[in-house]
mmCIF file of C-alpha atoms in Angstrom:
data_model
loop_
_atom_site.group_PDB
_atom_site.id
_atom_site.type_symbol
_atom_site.label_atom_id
_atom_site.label_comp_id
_atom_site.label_asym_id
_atom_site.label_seq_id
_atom_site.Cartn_x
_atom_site.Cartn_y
_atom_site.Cartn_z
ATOM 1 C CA UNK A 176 8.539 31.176 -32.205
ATOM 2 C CA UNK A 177 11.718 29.832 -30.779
ATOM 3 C CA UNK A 178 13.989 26.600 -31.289
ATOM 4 C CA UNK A 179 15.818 24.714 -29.216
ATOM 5 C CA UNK A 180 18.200 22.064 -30.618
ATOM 6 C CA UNK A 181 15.414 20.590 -32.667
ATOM 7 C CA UNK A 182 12.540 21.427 -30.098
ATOM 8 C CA UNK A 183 10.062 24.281 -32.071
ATOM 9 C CA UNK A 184 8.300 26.377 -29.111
ATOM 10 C CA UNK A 185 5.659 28.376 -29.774
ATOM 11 C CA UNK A 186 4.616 30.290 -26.710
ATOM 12 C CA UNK A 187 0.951 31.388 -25.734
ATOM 13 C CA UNK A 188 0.386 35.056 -25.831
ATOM 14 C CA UNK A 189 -0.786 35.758 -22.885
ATOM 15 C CA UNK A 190 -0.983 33.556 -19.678
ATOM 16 C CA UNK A 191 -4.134 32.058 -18.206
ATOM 17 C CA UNK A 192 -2.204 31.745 -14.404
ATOM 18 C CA UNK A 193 -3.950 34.520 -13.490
ATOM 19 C CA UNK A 194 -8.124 32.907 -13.822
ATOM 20 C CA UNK A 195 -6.926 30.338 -11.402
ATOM 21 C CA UNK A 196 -7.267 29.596 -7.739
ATOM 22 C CA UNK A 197 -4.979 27.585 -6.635
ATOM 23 C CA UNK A 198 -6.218 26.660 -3.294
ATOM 24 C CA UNK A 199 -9.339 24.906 -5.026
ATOM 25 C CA UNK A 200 -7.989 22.805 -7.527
ATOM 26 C CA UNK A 201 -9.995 20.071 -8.353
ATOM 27 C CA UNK A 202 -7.141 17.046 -9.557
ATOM 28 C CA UNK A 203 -6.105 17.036 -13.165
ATOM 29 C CA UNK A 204 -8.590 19.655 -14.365
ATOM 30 C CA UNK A 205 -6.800 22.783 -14.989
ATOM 31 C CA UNK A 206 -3.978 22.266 -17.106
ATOM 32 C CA UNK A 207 -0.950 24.991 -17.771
ATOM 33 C CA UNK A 208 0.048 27.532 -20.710
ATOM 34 C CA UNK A 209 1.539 24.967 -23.098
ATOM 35 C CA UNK A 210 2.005 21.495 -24.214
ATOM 36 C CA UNK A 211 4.595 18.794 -25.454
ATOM 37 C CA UNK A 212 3.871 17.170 -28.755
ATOM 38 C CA UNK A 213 5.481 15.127 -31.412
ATOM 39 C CA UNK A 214 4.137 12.878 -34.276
ATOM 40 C CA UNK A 215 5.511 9.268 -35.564
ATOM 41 C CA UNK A 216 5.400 9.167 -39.221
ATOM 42 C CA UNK A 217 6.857 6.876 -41.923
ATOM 43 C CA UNK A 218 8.856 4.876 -39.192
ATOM 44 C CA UNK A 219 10.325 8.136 -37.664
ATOM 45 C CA UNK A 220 9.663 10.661 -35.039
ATOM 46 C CA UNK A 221 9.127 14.065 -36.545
ATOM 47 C CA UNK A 222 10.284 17.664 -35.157
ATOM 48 C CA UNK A 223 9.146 18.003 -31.568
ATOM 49 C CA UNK A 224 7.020 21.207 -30.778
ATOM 50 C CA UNK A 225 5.487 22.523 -27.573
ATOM 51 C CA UNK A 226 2.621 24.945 -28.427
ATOM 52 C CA UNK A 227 -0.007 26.132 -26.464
ATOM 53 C CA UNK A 228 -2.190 24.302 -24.759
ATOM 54 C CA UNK A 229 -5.663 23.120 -26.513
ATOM 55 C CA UNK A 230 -7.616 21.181 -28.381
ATOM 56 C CA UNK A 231 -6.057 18.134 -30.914
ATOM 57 C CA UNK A 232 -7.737 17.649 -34.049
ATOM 58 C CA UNK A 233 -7.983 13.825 -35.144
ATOM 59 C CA UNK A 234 -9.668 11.487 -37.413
ATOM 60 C CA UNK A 235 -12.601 9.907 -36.192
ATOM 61 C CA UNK A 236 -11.443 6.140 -37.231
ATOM 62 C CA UNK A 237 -7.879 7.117 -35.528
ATOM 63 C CA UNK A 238 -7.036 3.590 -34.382
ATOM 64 C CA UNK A 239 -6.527 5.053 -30.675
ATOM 65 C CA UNK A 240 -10.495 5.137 -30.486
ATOM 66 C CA UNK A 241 -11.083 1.533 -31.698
ATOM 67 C CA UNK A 242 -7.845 -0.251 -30.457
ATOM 68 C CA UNK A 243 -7.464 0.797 -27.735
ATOM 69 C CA UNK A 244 -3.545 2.009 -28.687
ATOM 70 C CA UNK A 245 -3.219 4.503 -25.465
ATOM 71 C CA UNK A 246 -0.170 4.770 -22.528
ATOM 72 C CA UNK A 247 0.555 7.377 -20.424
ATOM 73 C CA UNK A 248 2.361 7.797 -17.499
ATOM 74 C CA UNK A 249 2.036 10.003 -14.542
ATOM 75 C CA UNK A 250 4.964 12.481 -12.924
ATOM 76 C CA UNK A 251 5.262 15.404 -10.512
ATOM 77 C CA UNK A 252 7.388 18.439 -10.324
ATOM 78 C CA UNK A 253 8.358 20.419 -7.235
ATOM 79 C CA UNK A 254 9.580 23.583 -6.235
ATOM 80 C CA UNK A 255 11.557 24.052 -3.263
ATOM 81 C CA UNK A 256 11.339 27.255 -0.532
ATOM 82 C CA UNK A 257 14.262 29.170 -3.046
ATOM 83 C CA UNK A 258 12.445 28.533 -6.048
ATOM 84 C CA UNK A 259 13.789 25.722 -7.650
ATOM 85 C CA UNK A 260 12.676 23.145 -9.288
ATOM 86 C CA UNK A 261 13.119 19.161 -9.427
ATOM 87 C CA UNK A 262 11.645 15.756 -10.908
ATOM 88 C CA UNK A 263 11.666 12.847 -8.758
ATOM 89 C CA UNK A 264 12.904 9.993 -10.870
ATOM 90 C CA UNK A 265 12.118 10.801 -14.255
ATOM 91 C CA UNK A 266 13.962 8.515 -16.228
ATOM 92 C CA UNK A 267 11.960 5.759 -14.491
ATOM 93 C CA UNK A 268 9.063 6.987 -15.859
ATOM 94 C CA UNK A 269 10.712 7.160 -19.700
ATOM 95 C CA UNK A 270 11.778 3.644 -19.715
ATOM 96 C CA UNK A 271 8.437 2.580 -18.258
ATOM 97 C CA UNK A 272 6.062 4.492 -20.826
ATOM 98 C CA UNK A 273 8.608 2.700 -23.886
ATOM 99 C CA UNK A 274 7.996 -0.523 -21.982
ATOM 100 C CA UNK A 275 3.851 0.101 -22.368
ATOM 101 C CA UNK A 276 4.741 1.430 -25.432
ATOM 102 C CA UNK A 277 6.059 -2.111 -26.637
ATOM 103 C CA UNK A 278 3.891 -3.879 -24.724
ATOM 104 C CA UNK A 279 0.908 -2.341 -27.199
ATOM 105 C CA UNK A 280 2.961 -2.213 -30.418
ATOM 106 C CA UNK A 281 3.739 1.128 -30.153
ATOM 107 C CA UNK A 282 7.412 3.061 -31.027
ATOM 108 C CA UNK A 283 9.759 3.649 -28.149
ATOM 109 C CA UNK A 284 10.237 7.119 -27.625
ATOM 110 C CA UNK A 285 14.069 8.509 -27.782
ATOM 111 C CA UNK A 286 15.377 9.255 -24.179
ATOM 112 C CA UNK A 287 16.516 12.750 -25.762
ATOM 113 C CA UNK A 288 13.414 13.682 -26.887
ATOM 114 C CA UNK A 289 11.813 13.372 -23.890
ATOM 115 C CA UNK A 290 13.624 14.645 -21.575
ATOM 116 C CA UNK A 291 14.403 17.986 -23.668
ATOM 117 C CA UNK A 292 10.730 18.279 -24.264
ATOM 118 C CA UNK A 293 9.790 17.490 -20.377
ATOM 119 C CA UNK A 294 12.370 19.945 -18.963
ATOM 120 C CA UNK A 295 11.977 22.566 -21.598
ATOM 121 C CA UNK A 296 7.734 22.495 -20.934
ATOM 122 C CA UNK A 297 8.660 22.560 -17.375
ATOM 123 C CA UNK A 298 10.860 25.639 -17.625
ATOM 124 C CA UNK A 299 8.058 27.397 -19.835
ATOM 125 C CA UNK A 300 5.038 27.154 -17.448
ATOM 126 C CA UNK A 301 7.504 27.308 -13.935
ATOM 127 C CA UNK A 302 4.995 29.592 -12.718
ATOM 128 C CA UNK A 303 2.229 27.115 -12.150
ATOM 129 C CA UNK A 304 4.718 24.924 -9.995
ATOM 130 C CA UNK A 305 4.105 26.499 -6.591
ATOM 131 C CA UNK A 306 6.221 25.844 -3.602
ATOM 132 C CA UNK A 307 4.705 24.697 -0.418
ATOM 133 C CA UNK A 308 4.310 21.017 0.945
ATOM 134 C CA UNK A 309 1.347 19.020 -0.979
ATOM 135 C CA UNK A 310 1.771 21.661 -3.753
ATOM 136 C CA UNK A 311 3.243 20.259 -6.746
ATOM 137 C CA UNK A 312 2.489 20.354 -10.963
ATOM 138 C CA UNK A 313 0.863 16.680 -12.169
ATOM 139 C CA UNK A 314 2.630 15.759 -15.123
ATOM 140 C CA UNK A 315 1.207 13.221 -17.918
ATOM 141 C CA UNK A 316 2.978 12.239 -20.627
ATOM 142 C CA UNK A 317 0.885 9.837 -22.899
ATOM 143 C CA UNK A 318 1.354 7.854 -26.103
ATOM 144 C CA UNK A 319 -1.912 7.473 -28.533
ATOM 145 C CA UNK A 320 -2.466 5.714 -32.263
ATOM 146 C CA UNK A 321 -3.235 8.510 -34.899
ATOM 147 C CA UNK A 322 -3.364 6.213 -37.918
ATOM 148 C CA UNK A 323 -6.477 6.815 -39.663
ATOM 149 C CA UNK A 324 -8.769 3.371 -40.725
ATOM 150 C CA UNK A 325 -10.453 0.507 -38.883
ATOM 151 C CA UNK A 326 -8.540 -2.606 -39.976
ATOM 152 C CA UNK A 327 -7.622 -4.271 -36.849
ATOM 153 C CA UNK A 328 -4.356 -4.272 -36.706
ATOM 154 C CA UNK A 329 -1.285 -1.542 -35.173
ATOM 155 C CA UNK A 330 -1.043 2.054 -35.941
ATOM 156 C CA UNK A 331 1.585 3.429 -38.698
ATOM 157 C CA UNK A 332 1.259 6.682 -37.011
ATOM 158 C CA UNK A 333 1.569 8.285 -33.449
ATOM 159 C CA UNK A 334 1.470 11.310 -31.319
ATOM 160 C CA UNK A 335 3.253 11.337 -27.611
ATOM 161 C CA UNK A 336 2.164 14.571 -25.959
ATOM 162 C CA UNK A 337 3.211 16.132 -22.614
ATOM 163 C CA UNK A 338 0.371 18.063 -20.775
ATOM 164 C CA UNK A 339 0.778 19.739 -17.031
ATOM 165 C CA UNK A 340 -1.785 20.161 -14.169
ATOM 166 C CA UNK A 341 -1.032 22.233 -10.977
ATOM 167 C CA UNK A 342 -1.726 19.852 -8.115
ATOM 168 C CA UNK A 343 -2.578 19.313 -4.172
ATOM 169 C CA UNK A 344 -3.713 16.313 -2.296
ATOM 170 C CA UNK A 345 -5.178 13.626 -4.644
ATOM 171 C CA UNK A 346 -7.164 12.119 -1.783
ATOM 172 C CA UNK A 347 -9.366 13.883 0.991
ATOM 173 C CA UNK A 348 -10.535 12.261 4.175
ATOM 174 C CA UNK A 349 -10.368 8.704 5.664
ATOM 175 C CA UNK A 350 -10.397 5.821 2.757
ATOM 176 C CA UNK A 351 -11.964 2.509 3.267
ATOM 177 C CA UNK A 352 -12.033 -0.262 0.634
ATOM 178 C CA UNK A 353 -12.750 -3.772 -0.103
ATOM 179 C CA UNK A 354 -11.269 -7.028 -1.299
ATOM 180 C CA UNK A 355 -12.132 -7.669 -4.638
ATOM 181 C CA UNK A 356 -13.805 -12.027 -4.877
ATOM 182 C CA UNK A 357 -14.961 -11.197 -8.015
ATOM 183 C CA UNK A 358 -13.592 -8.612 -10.264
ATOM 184 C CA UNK A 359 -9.740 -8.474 -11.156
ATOM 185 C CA UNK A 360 -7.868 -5.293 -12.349
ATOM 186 C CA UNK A 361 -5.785 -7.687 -14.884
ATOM 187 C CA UNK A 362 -4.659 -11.627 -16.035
ATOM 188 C CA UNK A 363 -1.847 -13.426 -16.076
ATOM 189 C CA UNK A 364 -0.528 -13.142 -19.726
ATOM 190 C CA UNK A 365 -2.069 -9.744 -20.426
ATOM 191 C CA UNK A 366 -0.927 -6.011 -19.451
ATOM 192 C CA UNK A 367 -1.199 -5.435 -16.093
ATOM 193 C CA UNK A 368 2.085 -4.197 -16.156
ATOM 194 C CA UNK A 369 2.028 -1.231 -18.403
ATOM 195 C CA UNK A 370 -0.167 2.144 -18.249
ATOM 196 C CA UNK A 371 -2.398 1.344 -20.720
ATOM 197 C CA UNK A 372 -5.378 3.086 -21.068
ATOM 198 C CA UNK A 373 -7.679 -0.014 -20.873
ATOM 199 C CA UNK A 374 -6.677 -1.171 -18.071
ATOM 200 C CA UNK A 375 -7.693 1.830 -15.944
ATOM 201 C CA UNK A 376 -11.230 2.076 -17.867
ATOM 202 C CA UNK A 377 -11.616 -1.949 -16.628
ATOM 203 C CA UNK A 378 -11.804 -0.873 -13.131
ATOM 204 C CA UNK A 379 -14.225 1.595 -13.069
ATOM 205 C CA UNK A 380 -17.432 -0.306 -12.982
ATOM 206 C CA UNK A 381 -16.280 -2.664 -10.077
ATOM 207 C CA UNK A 382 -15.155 -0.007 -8.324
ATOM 208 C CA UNK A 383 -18.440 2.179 -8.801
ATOM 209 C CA UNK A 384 -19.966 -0.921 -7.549
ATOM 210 C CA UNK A 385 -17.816 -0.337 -4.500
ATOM 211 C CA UNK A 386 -18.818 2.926 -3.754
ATOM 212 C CA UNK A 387 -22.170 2.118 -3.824
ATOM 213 C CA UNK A 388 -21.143 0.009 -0.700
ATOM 214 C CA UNK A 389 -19.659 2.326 0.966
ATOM 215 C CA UNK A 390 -16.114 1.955 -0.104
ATOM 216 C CA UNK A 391 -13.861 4.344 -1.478
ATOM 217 C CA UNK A 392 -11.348 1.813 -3.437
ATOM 218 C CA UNK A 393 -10.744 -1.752 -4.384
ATOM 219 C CA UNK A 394 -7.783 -3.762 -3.403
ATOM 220 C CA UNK A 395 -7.651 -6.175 -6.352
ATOM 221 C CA UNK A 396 -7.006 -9.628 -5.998
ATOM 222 C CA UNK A 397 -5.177 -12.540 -8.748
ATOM 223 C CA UNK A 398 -7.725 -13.197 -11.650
ATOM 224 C CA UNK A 399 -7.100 -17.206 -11.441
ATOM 225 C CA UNK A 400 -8.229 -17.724 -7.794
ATOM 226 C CA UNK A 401 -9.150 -14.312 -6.223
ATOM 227 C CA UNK A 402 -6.928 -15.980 -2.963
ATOM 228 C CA UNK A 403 -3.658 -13.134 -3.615
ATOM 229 C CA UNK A 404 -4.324 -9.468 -3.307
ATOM 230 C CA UNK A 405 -2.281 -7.295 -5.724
ATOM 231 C CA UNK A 406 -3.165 -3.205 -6.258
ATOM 232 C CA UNK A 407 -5.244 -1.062 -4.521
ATOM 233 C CA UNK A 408 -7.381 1.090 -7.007
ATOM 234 C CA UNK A 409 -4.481 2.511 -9.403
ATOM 235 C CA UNK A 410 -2.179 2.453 -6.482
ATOM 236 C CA UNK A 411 0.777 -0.251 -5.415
ATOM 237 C CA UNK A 412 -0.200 -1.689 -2.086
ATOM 238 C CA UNK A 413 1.579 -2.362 1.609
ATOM 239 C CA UNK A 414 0.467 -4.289 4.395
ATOM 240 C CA UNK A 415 2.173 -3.940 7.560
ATOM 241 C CA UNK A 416 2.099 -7.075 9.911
ATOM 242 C CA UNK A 417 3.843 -6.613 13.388
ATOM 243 C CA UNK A 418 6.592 -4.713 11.871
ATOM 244 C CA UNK A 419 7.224 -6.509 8.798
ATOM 245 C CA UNK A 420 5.806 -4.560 5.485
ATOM 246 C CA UNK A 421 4.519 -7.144 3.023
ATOM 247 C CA UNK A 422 3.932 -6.227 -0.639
ATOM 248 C CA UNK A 423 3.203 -8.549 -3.757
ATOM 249 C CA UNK A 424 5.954 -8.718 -6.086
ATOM 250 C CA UNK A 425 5.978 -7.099 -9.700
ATOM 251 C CA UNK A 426 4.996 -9.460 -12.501
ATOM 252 C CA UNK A 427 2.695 -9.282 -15.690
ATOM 253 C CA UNK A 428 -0.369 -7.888 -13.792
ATOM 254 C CA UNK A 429 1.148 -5.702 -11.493
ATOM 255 C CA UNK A 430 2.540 -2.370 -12.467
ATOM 256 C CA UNK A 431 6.301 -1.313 -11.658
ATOM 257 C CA UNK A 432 5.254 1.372 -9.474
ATOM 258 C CA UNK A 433 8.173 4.279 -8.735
ATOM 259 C CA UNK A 434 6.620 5.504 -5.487
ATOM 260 C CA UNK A 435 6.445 1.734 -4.384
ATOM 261 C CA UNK A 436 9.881 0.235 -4.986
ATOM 262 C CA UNK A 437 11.234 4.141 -3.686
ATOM 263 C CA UNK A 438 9.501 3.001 -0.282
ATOM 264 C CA UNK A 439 10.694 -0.557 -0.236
ATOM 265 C CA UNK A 440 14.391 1.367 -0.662
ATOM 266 C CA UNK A 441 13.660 3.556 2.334
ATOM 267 C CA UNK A 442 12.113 1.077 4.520
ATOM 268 C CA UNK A 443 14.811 -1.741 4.010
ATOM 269 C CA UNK A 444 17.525 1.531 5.133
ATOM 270 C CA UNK A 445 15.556 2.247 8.000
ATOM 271 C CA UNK A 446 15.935 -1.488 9.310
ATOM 272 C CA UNK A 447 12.688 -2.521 8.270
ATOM 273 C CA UNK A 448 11.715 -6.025 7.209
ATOM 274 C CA UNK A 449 10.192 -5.873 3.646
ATOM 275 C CA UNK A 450 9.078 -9.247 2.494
ATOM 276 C CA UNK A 451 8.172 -8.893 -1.496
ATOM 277 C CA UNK A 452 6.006 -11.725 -2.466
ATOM 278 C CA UNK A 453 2.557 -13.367 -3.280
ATOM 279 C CA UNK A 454 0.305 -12.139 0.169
ATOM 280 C CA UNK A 455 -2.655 -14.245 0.514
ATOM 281 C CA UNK A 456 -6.183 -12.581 1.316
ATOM 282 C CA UNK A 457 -6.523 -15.198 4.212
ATOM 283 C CA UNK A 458 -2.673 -14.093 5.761
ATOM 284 C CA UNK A 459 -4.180 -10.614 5.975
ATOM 285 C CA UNK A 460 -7.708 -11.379 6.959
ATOM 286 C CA UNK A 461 -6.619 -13.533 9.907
ATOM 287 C CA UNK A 462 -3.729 -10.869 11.057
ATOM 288 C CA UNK A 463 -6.768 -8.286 10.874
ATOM 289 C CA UNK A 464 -8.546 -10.934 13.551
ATOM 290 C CA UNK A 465 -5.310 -11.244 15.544
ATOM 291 C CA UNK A 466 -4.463 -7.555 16.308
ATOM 292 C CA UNK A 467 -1.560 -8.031 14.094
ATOM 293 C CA UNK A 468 -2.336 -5.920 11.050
ATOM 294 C CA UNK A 469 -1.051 -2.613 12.041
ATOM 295 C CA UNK A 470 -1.100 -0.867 8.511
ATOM 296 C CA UNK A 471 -2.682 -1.175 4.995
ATOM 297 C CA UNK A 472 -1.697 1.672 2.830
ATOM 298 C CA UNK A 473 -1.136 2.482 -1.332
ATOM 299 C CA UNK A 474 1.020 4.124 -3.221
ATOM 300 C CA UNK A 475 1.652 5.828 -6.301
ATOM 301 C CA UNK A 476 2.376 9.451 -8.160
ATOM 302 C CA UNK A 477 -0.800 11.096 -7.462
ATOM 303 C CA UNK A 478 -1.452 10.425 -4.144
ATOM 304 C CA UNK A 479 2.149 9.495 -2.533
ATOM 305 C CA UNK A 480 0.594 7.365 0.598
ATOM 306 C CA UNK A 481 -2.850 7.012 1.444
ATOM 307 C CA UNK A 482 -3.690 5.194 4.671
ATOM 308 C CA UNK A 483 -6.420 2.970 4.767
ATOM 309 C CA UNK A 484 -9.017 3.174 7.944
ATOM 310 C CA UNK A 485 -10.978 -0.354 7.348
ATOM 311 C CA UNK A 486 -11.242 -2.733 5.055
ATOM 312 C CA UNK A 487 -14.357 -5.464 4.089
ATOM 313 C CA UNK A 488 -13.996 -8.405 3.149
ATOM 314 C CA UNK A 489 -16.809 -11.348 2.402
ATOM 315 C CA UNK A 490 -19.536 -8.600 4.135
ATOM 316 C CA UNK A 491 -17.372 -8.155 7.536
ATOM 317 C CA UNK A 492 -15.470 -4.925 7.987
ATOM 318 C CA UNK A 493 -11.971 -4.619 9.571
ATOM 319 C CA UNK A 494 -10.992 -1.722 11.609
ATOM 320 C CA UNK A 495 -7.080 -0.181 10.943
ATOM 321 C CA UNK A 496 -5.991 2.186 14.037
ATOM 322 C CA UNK A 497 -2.401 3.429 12.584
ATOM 323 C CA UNK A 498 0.565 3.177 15.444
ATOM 324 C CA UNK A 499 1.781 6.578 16.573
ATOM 325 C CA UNK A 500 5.072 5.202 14.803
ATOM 326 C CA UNK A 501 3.253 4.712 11.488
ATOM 327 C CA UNK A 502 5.637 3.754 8.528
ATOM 328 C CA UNK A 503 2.639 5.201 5.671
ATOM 329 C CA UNK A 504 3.340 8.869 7.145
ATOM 330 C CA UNK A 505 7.367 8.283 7.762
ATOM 331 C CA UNK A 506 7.647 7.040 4.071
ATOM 332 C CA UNK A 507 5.124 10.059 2.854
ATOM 333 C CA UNK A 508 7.421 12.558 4.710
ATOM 334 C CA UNK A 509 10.437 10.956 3.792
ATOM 335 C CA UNK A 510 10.157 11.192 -0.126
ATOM 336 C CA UNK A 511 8.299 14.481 0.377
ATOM 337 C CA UNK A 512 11.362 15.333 1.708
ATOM 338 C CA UNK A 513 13.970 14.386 -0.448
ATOM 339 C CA UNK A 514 11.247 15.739 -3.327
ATOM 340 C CA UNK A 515 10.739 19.155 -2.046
ATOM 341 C CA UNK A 516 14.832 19.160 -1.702
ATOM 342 C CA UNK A 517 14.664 19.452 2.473
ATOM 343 C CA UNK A 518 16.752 16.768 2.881
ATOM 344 C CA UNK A 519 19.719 15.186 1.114
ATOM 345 C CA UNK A 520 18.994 12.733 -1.253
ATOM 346 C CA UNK A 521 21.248 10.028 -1.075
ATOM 347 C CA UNK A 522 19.492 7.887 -3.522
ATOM 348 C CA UNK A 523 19.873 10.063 -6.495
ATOM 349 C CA UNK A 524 16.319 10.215 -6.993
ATOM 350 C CA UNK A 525 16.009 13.956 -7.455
ATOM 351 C CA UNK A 526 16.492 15.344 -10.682
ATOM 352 C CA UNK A 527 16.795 19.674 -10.872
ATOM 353 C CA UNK A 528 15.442 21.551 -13.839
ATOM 354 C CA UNK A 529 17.642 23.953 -15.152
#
């Protein structure tokens, strides 16, 4: 047992590296050594630990199983061809997981705390980040409500924890989806815009319904009209017309994605026209009938860029054939790039772990 500053570490006695394969890793289902941890109590954050990785023990009536009290974020390490190691934007990802946090009634979490906790995990378990392009450590910080009791009404207490996942491609093979006209990831007024919990465990019935289709994802579209189309799956969303690259503009049911305003940054350097605001199913429907839709791709953490091959919409299908000068896999290989430290980054995106 070991402190740091005020961080407690107790390590694991001996590693589990060595039971893994790492070229068959299934996403987010082997996790590393150790994990981050700290509790909320009587208005204050206790002593942070990291411990090794395993089971939590909690009430049954903890409010996080009846309210619904859950954020969480999602992050990725790299390593680089010498070894070392970097976060791609992680203070983004604090002051997003405090604005969820608020959003839900929850306590902010101190900058301090988790950063030390994030980089001092990191350092721990470095072995599971391998180097390599695609290769990469999932990180997933999350927020619950410990507070034992069934009164409706917020937490008094709270855990944020910090658990790791070695990590390749999120998707495999050629993704089709469909415009939602019934179902909506999220409403005007509600919490689109933070990682909570709920709004995740919303989409999976439509989109099972999708898959039984055929379809991989959903591109969602406005709850009040179903006429504006706003996240694909859990992903950001771009549409590229001639040359332009349209995407619908943050707001209360769209989430502040890291990996999508990074690639609005990059494409507005490279000369590109972005336009950032409301795109109408019909726009896209009749530039898929016109030749003009070149691109539909999302974006996010997990998967970086996934291009889309087709999309359906009111029973008809819509064929995508990506240019040879596609700007999905110039923006993938340009933050893979500055995140696997190949390239300068002139953005100050990258973040090294030392």
């Amino acid at each position: 047992m070991e402190t740091t500053s005020t961080l407690k570490i107790t390590k694991r006695d001996n590693s589990k590296i060595a039971d893994v394969d790492f070229n068959n890793l299934a996403f987010g289902s082997v996790f590393t050594d150790h994990m981050f941890s700290v509790e909320y109590v009587n208005g204050q954050w206790q002593q942070p630990e990291i411990v090794p990785y395993g089971p939590i023990s909690m009430d049954p009536s903890a409010k996080v199983f009846h309210y619904g009290q859950a954020v969480f974020e999602g992050m990725k390490a790299f390593k680089d061809d010498q070894g070392d190691i970097f976060l791609f934007r992680p203070e983004d990802n604090w002051e997003r997981i405090n604005t969820s946090s608020a959003r839900l009634a929850m306590p902010e979490l101190p900058k301090e705390v988790f950063m030390e906790g994030l980089m001092e995990l990191l350092k721990l378990d470095e072995a599971w980040i391998k180097a390599g392009d695609g290769n990469s450590l999932y990180i997933r910080p999350f927020h619950i409500a410990t507070q034992p009791g069934v009164s409706a009404s917020p937490s008094d207490r709270y855990k944020f924890m910090i658990i790791l996942a070695p990590a390749q491609s999120y998707y495999s093979g050629e993704v089709s989806v469909v415009f939602a006209e019934k179902y909506s990831r999220a409403a005007s007024g509600g919490v689109g815009y933070a990682k909570a919990a709920g709004n995740y465990a919303a989409q999976f019935y439509p989109t099972n319904l999708a898959k039984e289709e055929g379809y991989q994802q959903v591109i969602w579209t406005d709850a009040n009209t179903h006429e504006y189309l706003e996240e694909a799956g859990t992903m950001n969303v771009f549409f590229r017309v001639g040359d332009k690259l349209l995407t619908a503009p943050t707001n209360d049911t769209i989430l502040n994605g890291i990996t999508r305003k990074s690639i609005i940054q990059l494409a507005e350097a490279a000369g590109i026209t972005v336009e950032v605001r409301p795109v109408a199913v019909k726009e896209i429907v009749e530039a898929a009938q016109a030749g003009e839709l070149k691109e539909i791709f999302g974006v996010g953490t997990a998967a970086v860029v996934v291009p889309f091959k087709s999309f359906a919409y009111k029973g008809e299908d819509h064929k995508l054939n990506a240019p040879e000068n596609s700007y999905g896999v110039q923006f993938k290989k340009d933050l893979n790039d500055i995140q696997y430290n190949r390239t300068e980054d002139k953005y100050g995106w990258r973040v090294a772990v030392k």
